[in-house]
Coordinates of N, CA and C in Angstrom, one line a residue:
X888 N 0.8 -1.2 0.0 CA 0.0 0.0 0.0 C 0.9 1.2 0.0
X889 N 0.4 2.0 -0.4 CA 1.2 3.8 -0.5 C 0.7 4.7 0.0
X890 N -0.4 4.5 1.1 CA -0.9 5.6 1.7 C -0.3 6.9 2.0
X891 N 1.1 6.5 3.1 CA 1.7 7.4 3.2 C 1.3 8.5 4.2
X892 N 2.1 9.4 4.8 CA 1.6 10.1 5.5 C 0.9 11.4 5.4
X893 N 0.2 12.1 4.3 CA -0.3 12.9 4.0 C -2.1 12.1 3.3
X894 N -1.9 10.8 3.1 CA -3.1 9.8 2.9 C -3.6 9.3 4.3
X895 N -2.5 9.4 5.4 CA -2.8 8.9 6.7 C -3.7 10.0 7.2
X896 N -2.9 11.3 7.1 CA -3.6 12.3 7.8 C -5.3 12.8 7.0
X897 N -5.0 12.8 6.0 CA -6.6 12.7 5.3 C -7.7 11.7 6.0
X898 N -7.3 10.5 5.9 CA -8.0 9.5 6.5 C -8.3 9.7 7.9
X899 N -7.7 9.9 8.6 CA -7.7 10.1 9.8 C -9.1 10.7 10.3
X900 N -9.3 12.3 9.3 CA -10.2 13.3 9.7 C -11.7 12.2 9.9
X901 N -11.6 11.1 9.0 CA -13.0 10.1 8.9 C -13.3 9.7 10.2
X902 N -12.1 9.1 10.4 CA -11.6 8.0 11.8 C -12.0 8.7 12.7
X903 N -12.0 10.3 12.7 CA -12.8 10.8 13.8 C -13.9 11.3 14.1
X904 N -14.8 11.0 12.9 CA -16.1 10.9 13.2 C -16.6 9.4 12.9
X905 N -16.2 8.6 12.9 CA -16.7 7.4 12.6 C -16.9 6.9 14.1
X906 N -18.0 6.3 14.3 CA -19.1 5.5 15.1 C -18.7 4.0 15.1
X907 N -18.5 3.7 14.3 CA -18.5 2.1 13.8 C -17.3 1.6 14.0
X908 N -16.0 2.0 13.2 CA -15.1 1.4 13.0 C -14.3 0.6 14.0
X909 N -13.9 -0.3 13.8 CA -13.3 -1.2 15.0 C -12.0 -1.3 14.6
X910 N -11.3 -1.7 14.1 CA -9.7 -2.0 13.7 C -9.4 -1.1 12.2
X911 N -8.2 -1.1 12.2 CA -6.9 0.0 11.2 C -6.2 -0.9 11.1
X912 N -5.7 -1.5 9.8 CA -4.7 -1.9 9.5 C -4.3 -0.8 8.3
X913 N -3.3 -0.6 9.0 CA -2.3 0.4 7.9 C -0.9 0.0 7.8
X914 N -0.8 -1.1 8.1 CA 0.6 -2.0 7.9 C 0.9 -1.7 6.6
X915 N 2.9 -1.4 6.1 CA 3.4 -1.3 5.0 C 2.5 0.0 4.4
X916 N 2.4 1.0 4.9 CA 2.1 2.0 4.6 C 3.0 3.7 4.5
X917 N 4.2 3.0 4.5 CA 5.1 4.4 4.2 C 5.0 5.4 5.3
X918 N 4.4 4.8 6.7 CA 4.1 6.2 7.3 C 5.3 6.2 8.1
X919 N 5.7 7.8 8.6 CA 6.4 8.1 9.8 C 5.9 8.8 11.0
X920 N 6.1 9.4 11.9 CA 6.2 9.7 13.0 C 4.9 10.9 12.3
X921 N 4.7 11.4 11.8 CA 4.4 12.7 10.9 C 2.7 12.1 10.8
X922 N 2.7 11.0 10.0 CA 1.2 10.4 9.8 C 0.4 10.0 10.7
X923 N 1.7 9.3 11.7 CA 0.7 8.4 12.9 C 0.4 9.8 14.1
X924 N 1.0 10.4 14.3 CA 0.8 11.8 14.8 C -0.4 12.5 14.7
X925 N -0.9 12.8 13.1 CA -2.2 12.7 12.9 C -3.2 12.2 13.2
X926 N -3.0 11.0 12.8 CA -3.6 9.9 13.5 C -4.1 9.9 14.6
X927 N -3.0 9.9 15.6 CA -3.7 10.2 17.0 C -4.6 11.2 17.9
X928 N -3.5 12.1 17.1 CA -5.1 13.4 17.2 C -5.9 13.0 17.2
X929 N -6.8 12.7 16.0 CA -8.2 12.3 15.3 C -8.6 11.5 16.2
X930 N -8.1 10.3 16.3 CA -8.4 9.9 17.4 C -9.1 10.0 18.9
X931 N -8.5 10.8 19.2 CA -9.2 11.6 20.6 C -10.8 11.6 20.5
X932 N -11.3 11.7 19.2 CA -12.8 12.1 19.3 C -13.3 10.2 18.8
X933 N -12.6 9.4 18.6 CA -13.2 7.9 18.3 C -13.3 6.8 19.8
X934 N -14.8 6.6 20.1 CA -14.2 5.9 21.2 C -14.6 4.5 20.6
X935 N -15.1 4.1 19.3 CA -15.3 2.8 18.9 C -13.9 1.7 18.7
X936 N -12.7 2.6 18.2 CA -11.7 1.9 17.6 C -10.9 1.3 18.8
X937 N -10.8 -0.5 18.4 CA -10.0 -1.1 20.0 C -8.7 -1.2 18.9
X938 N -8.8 -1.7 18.1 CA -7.2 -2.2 17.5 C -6.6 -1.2 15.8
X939 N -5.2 -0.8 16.3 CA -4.2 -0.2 15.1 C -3.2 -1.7 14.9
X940 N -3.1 -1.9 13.8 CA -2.0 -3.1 13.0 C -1.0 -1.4 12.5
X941 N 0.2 -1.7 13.3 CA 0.9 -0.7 12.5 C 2.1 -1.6 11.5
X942 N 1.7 -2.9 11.5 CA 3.3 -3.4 11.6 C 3.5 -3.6 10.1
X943 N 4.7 -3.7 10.1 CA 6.4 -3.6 8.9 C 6.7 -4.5 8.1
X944 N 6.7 -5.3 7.2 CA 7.4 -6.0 6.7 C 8.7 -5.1 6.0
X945 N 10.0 -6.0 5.7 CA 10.7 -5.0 5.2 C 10.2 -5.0 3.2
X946 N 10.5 -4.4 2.4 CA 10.3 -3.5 1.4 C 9.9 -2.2 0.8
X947 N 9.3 -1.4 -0.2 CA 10.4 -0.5 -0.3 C 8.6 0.5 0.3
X948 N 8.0 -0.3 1.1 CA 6.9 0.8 1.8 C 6.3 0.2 3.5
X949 N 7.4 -0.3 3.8 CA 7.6 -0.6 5.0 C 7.3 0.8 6.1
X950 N 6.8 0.6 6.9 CA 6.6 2.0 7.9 C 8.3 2.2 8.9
X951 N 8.2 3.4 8.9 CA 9.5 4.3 9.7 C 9.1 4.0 11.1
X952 N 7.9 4.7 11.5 CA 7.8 4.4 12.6 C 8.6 3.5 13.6
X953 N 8.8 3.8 14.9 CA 9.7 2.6 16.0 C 11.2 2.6 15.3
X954 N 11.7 2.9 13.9 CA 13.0 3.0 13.7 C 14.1 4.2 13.9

């Protein structure tokens, strides 16, 4: 995936009005410190979401994050 961190922060704005959503997998999504940051903000206003998949495989859109 190539979301990336300017696709993270777009999405995000949803994720916080969304009611429903339960899990994010954004694994292998190019993001850094910059996207998930977003992320979290938005957040604040979600109290449905229990699970983030952030995780990495290595290739060439592996997440920065934790490195």
């Amino acid at each position: 995936n190539r979301l990336g961190d300017d696709g993270l922060s777009l999405m995000s704005r949803s994720v916080a009005k969304s009611k429903n959503l339960i899990v994010i997998d954004i694994s292998n999504n190019n993001l850094t410190f910059r996207g998930i940051e977003a992320l979290f903000h938005n957040l604040k206003q979600n109290y449905s979401l229990v699970e983030i998949n952030l995780a990495s495989r290595h290739g060439p859109f592996k997440n920065i994050v934790g490195h």
